[in-house]
Amino acid sequence: MTDVTQVNEKISIERQGDIALIIIDNPPVNATGQVVRQGLQDAITRLNEEGTAKVIAIYAEGRTFVAGADITEFGKPPQPPALPDVYNIIEASQIPVISVMHGTALGGGFELGMATHARIGIKGLRVGLPEILLGLLPGAGGTQRLPRIAGIPFTLDMALSGRQVKAEEALEKGVIDRLVDTTPREAALQAAQDVLDGKLATRRTSELQVERDDKALEDTAAKLKAKQAHLFSSHKVVEAVAASSLPLTEGLKIERQAFLDSMQTPQRAGLIHAFFGERAVSGIPEAKGDSREINKIGVIGGGTMGSGIATSCLLAGIPVRLVEVAQEGLDRGVATITKNLEGAVKRGKMTAEQKDAALKMLEPSLGLEVLSDVDLVIEAVFEQMDVKKDIFGKLNTICKEGAILASNTSYLDVNEIADSTDRPQDVLGLHFFSPAHVMRLLEIVQGAKTAPDVLATGFALAKRLKKVGVLAQVCDGFIGNRILAHYSKPASYLVLDGASPQQVDDALEGFGFAMGPHKVGDLAGLDIGWMTRKRKAATRDPNERYAGDVADKICENGWFGRKAGQGYYIYGDAAPEPNPEVAKIIDAVRAEKGITPRTFTDAEIVDRYMTAMIVEATRVVEDGTAKRPVDVDMVFLFGYGFPRFRGGPLHYADTIGAKELVARITEYAKEDANYWQVPPLLQKMADEGTTFADLNKGA
Ligand code: CAA
């Protein structure tokens, strides 16, 4: 007869003769919230006091073993018992304790396993220390126990990369003692019996010796200093792992302090905002309704975007019909897709066999007629309204009823495109970011007449493609490109007024962007911005200070950036160098406009650039183009290389505060009152003392 005691609502004990099972049941991911911590502590204490069980096995119900500490508790006053204390109690248990891990044993979950006296992995298990991705470090013994189990270099690798280690590798490294292919419950009973029968050895991790490796620690510290100087918790990881050669209690103290210090940083808050934001963007009613089935996708256009989109679909196992007007374009598209997939093989994302299978799912075709049976068409031809309208008009007659017709336009009016069909309810924008098979952002643009199930299909597709789908309303540039068009101007104004392109880039790279705006321009091709400026010339506000003087002159020389060998920088075999010809152009433009150059500090550059970004981001929220501030933040993290540890432009804005932002804009407006205007929403927030975080909560 089974004897089950409910320790609390999340933890139960089941006794079977000499075996006691401790079962964790805290959906969705068995995080170690306060109730779980308390329950584990009480269960171990109770079983030790009773002294009847001869072995204890811990396993979890549901899709995964413990996936870590409960992130929602971070930043709030800590509730006892603390996780490290609970794990110390588990490790000190007089009755041997084993753990059975399945799914993803991450952070505090993996640390729970390490505190037990033997570990069993269920096939498919992944273990990881992802705290670094949240601006933290393992805070429940991971930096002390893993070195004892698997050595210092492996601990540094896991704790600094946050990567999930597959069960096979975990077994090889001695992180788990066994890998079995059964249910967690069966495995727990079997392993417990094996302990009783002397077939599975148990030991306390604290009693294992750490093999010192000062060189690995020093090399890693030096590498971090050079490459990740600004990331607080990375350095703390090294500090804590270095302490693992001390007695465990001392090492744990150092780890705890490092963990608490990391918890106080804005980086931790930014990264946790990113974690929840990534999930929040699809947590809206528009994403959750019924969706249409997508079994085959047509992609129109074999250029960089079309090929990237097709690659992304193939990587997700969705058959693609790629359509071009001429054989040459089609061949180029197929070649690009093949190259993209080969790149995925090289990066270890897929095997050569999987690549071949993906290519078999690609049907290159000439003529739109072949799209008659696809479930979704994504048009990715060049940005010209009449061309798009012509294509959608044709799709209207060719495509089957219920097929979804999407445009990858990055700024054109999706409603106008939709109205070139007599099924505008089936039309939406699916705006991918280049390279489309790599960048995770997908703006899902809702037309005025887009049907709810079409919109929901956009979100379902984003999920299948492993992208982050963000809802956007129709406007010039949607969320991302509209904000970009605004904040790219102060980068140019700063150069006109005295900074060099390199100083602007360096300052923003110092802020955390992977590349400054001039380097990004060079990479994307300066001709793109040039074309946009020409397109918008006729409608440009006559009072606006023109930002394109320097860039136009660079383009007139054909120096379109990286692809031309030069732009703001000169590209060759060596690292890019600032282009001296550009410096001459800048001097000439300043002279022509009568500008006396002045100096800017890096901080001033960052402030102006970021304030401009925040201003337009606020307007995008204000007019409903983005549903909430968090949607804007995720667009920037996943589509524009915004530093993840800063959480996104509007999360960052909260760290400055609306009052200070209004004061800054008012100050800048003394130089250029046309460009620098306080958005009414920001003024209201400053007056009322509210934040973008309040708006996210629906306040
Ligand atoms: N705490 C609280 N909630 C969590 C959570 C956690 N550690 N991990 C996941 N969740 C929530 C998610 O927010 C999501 O909630 P909603 O459904 O309300 O959006 C839900 O659980 C399911 O998560 P996913 O949608 O991400 O599900 P998935 O199956 O795609 O992925 C996962 C599962 C791999 C576990 C993934 O959720 C994940 O990576 N979680 C974070 C793991 C982590 O970082 N753990 C370390 C925590 S820090 C720590 O442990 C410190 C320490 O040393 C003591």
Coordinates of N, CA and C in Angstrom, one line a residue, residues 200-297:
L200 N 24.3 1.2 -6.5 CA 24.5 2.6 -6.9 C 25.1 3.3 -5.8
A201 N 26.3 3.9 -6.0 CA 27.1 4.5 -4.9 C 26.5 5.9 -4.7
T202 N 26.6 6.3 -3.4 CA 26.2 7.7 -3.1 C 27.4 8.3 -2.3
R203 N 27.5 9.7 -2.4 CA 28.5 10.4 -1.7 C 28.1 11.9 -1.6
R204 N 28.6 12.6 -0.6 CA 28.3 14.0 -0.5 C 29.3 14.8 -1.4
T205 N 28.7 15.7 -2.2 CA 29.6 16.5 -3.1 C 30.6 17.3 -2.3
S206 N 30.2 17.8 -1.2 CA 31.1 18.6 -0.4 C 32.4 17.9 0.0
E207 N 32.3 16.6 0.0 CA 33.5 15.8 0.4 C 34.4 15.5 -0.7
L208 N 34.0 15.9 -2.0 CA 34.9 15.7 -3.1 C 36.0 16.8 -3.1
Q209 N 37.1 16.5 -3.7 CA 38.2 17.5 -3.8 C 38.1 18.2 -5.1
V210 N 38.4 19.5 -5.0 CA 38.5 20.3 -6.2 C 39.9 20.3 -6.7
E211 N 40.0 20.1 -8.0 CA 41.4 20.1 -8.6 C 41.6 21.6 -9.0
R212 N 42.5 22.2 -8.3 CA 42.8 23.7 -8.5 C 43.2 23.9 -10.0
D213 N 42.8 25.0 -10.5 CA 43.2 25.3 -11.9 C 43.3 26.9 -12.0
D214 N 44.4 27.4 -11.4 CA 44.5 28.9 -11.4 C 44.7 29.4 -12.8
K215 N 45.3 28.6 -13.7 CA 45.5 29.2 -15.1 C 44.1 29.4 -15.7
A216 N 43.2 28.4 -15.6 CA 41.9 28.5 -16.2 C 41.2 29.7 -15.7
L217 N 41.3 30.0 -14.4 CA 40.7 31.1 -13.7 C 41.3 32.4 -14.2
E218 N 42.6 32.5 -14.3 CA 43.3 33.7 -14.7 C 43.0 34.0 -16.2
D219 N 43.0 33.0 -17.0 CA 42.8 33.2 -18.5 C 41.3 33.7 -18.7
T220 N 40.4 33.1 -17.9 CA 39.0 33.4 -18.1 C 38.8 34.9 -17.6
A221 N 39.4 35.2 -16.5 CA 39.2 36.6 -16.0 C 39.8 37.6 -17.0
A222 N 40.9 37.3 -17.6 CA 41.5 38.2 -18.6 C 40.6 38.3 -19.8
K223 N 40.1 37.2 -20.3 CA 39.2 37.2 -21.4 C 38.0 38.1 -21.2
L224 N 37.4 37.9 -20.0 CA 36.2 38.7 -19.7 C 36.5 40.2 -19.6
K225 N 37.6 40.5 -19.0 CA 38.0 41.9 -18.9 C 38.1 42.5 -20.3
A226 N 38.6 41.8 -21.2 CA 38.8 42.3 -22.6 C 37.5 42.4 -23.3
K227 N 36.6 41.3 -23.1 CA 35.4 41.3 -24.0 C 34.1 41.6 -23.3
Q228 N 34.0 41.4 -22.0 CA 32.7 41.6 -21.4 C 32.9 42.5 -20.1
A229 N 33.7 43.5 -20.2 CA 34.1 44.3 -19.1 C 32.8 44.8 -18.4
H230 N 31.8 45.1 -19.2 CA 30.6 45.8 -18.6 C 29.6 44.8 -17.9
L231 N 29.8 43.5 -18.1 CA 28.8 42.6 -17.5 C 29.2 42.1 -16.1
F232 N 28.5 42.6 -15.2 CA 28.8 42.5 -13.8 C 29.0 41.1 -13.3
S233 N 27.9 40.3 -13.6 CA 27.9 39.0 -12.9 C 28.9 38.0 -13.5
S234 N 29.4 38.2 -14.8 CA 30.4 37.3 -15.4 C 31.7 37.3 -14.5
H235 N 32.1 38.5 -14.0 CA 33.3 38.6 -13.2 C 33.1 38.0 -11.9
K236 N 31.8 38.1 -11.4 CA 31.5 37.5 -10.1 C 31.5 35.9 -10.2
V237 N 31.2 35.4 -11.3 CA 31.3 33.9 -11.5 C 32.7 33.5 -11.3
V238 N 33.7 34.2 -11.9 CA 35.1 33.7 -11.7 C 35.5 33.8 -10.3
E239 N 35.1 34.9 -9.7 CA 35.4 35.1 -8.2 C 34.9 34.0 -7.4
A240 N 33.6 33.6 -7.7 CA 33.0 32.6 -6.8 C 33.6 31.2 -7.1
V241 N 33.8 30.9 -8.4 CA 34.4 29.6 -8.8 C 35.8 29.5 -8.2
A242 N 36.6 30.6 -8.2 CA 37.9 30.6 -7.6 C 37.8 30.2 -6.1
A243 N 36.7 30.5 -5.4 CA 36.6 30.2 -4.0 C 36.3 28.8 -3.8
S244 N 36.1 28.0 -4.8 CA 35.7 26.6 -4.6 C 36.8 25.7 -4.0
S245 N 38.0 26.2 -4.0 CA 39.1 25.4 -3.4 C 39.1 25.6 -1.9
L246 N 38.3 26.6 -1.4 CA 38.1 26.7 0.1 C 37.2 25.7 0.6
P247 N 37.1 25.5 1.9 CA 36.1 24.6 2.4 C 34.7 25.1 2.0
L248 N 33.8 24.1 1.8 CA 32.5 24.5 1.1 C 31.8 25.6 1.8
T249 N 31.7 25.6 3.2 CA 31.0 26.7 3.8 C 31.5 28.1 3.5
E250 N 32.8 28.1 3.4 CA 33.4 29.5 3.1 C 33.2 29.8 1.6
G251 N 33.3 28.9 0.8 CA 33.1 29.1 -0.7 C 31.6 29.6 -0.9
L252 N 30.7 28.9 -0.2 CA 29.3 29.2 -0.3 C 29.0 30.7 0.1
K253 N 29.7 31.1 1.2 CA 29.5 32.5 1.6 C 29.9 33.5 0.5
I254 N 31.1 33.2 -0.1 CA 31.5 34.1 -1.2 C 30.5 34.1 -2.3
E255 N 30.1 32.9 -2.7 CA 29.1 32.8 -3.8 C 27.8 33.6 -3.4
R256 N 27.4 33.4 -2.2 CA 26.1 34.1 -1.8 C 26.3 35.6 -1.9
Q257 N 27.4 36.1 -1.4 CA 27.6 37.6 -1.5 C 27.6 38.0 -3.0
A258 N 28.3 37.3 -3.8 CA 28.4 37.6 -5.2 C 27.0 37.6 -5.9
F259 N 26.2 36.6 -5.5 CA 24.8 36.5 -6.0 C 24.0 37.7 -5.5
L260 N 24.1 38.0 -4.2 CA 23.3 39.1 -3.7 C 23.7 40.5 -4.4
D261 N 25.0 40.6 -4.6 CA 25.5 41.8 -5.3 C 25.0 41.9 -6.7
S262 N 25.0 40.8 -7.4 CA 24.4 40.8 -8.8 C 23.0 41.1 -8.8
M263 N 22.3 40.6 -7.8 CA 20.8 40.8 -7.7 C 20.5 42.3 -7.6
Q264 N 21.4 43.1 -7.1 CA 21.1 44.6 -6.9 C 21.3 45.4 -8.2
T265 N 21.9 44.7 -9.2 CA 22.3 45.6 -10.4 C 21.1 45.8 -11.3
P266 N 21.2 47.0 -12.0 CA 20.2 47.2 -13.1 C 20.3 46.2 -14.2
Q267 N 21.5 45.6 -14.4 CA 21.6 44.6 -15.4 C 20.7 43.4 -15.2
R268 N 20.7 43.0 -13.9 CA 19.8 41.9 -13.5 C 18.3 42.3 -13.9
A269 N 17.9 43.5 -13.5 CA 16.5 43.9 -13.8 C 16.3 43.9 -15.3
G270 N 17.3 44.4 -16.1 CA 17.1 44.5 -17.5 C 17.0 43.1 -18.1
L271 N 17.8 42.2 -17.7 CA 17.8 40.8 -18.3 C 16.5 40.1 -17.9
I272 N 16.1 40.3 -16.7 CA 14.8 39.6 -16.3 C 13.6 40.2 -17.0
H273 N 13.7 41.5 -17.3 CA 12.6 42.2 -18.1 C 12.6 41.5 -19.5
A274 N 13.9 41.3 -20.0 CA 14.0 40.6 -21.3 C 13.4 39.2 -21.3
F275 N 13.7 38.5 -20.2 CA 13.2 37.1 -20.1 C 11.6 37.1 -20.2
F276 N 11.0 37.9 -19.3 CA 9.6 37.9 -19.3 C 9.0 38.6 -20.5
G277 N 9.7 39.6 -21.0 CA 9.2 40.4 -22.2 C 9.1 39.5 -23.4
E278 N 10.1 38.6 -23.6 CA 10.1 37.7 -24.7 C 8.8 36.8 -24.7
R279 N 8.3 36.5 -23.5 CA 7.1 35.7 -23.4 C 5.9 36.6 -23.4
A280 N 6.0 37.8 -22.9 CA 4.8 38.6 -22.8 C 4.3 39.1 -24.2
V281 N 5.2 39.2 -25.1 CA 4.7 39.7 -26.4 C 3.7 38.8 -27.1
S282 N 3.7 37.5 -26.8 CA 2.7 36.6 -27.4 C 1.7 36.3 -26.3
G283 N 1.7 36.9 -25.2 CA 0.7 36.6 -24.2 C -0.6 37.5 -24.3
I284 N -0.9 38.0 -25.5 CA -2.0 38.9 -25.7 C -3.1 38.1 -26.4
P285 N -4.4 38.6 -26.3 CA -5.5 37.8 -26.9 C -5.3 37.6 -28.4
E286 N -4.8 38.6 -29.1 CA -4.6 38.5 -30.5 C -3.8 37.3 -30.9
A287 N -2.9 36.9 -30.0 CA -1.9 35.8 -30.4 C -2.5 34.5 -30.0
K288 N -3.6 34.5 -29.3 CA -4.0 33.2 -28.6 C -5.2 32.5 -29.3
G289 N -5.9 33.3 -30.2 CA -7.1 32.7 -30.8 C -6.8 31.5 -31.7
D290 N -7.8 31.0 -32.4 CA -7.7 29.9 -33.3 C -6.8 30.4 -34.5
S291 N -6.0 29.5 -35.0 CA -5.2 29.9 -36.1 C -5.4 29.0 -37.3
R292 N -5.0 29.4 -38.5 CA -5.1 28.5 -39.7 C -3.9 27.6 -39.8
E293 N -4.2 26.4 -40.4 CA -3.1 25.4 -40.6 C -2.2 25.9 -41.7
I294 N -0.9 25.8 -41.4 CA 0.1 26.1 -42.4 C 1.0 24.9 -42.7
N295 N 0.8 24.3 -43.9 CA 1.6 23.2 -44.3 C 2.6 23.5 -45.4
K296 N 2.3 24.5 -46.1 CA 3.2 24.9 -47.2 C 3.2 26.4 -47.4
I297 N 4.4 26.9 -47.6 CA 4.5 28.4 -47.7 C 5.1 28.8 -49.0

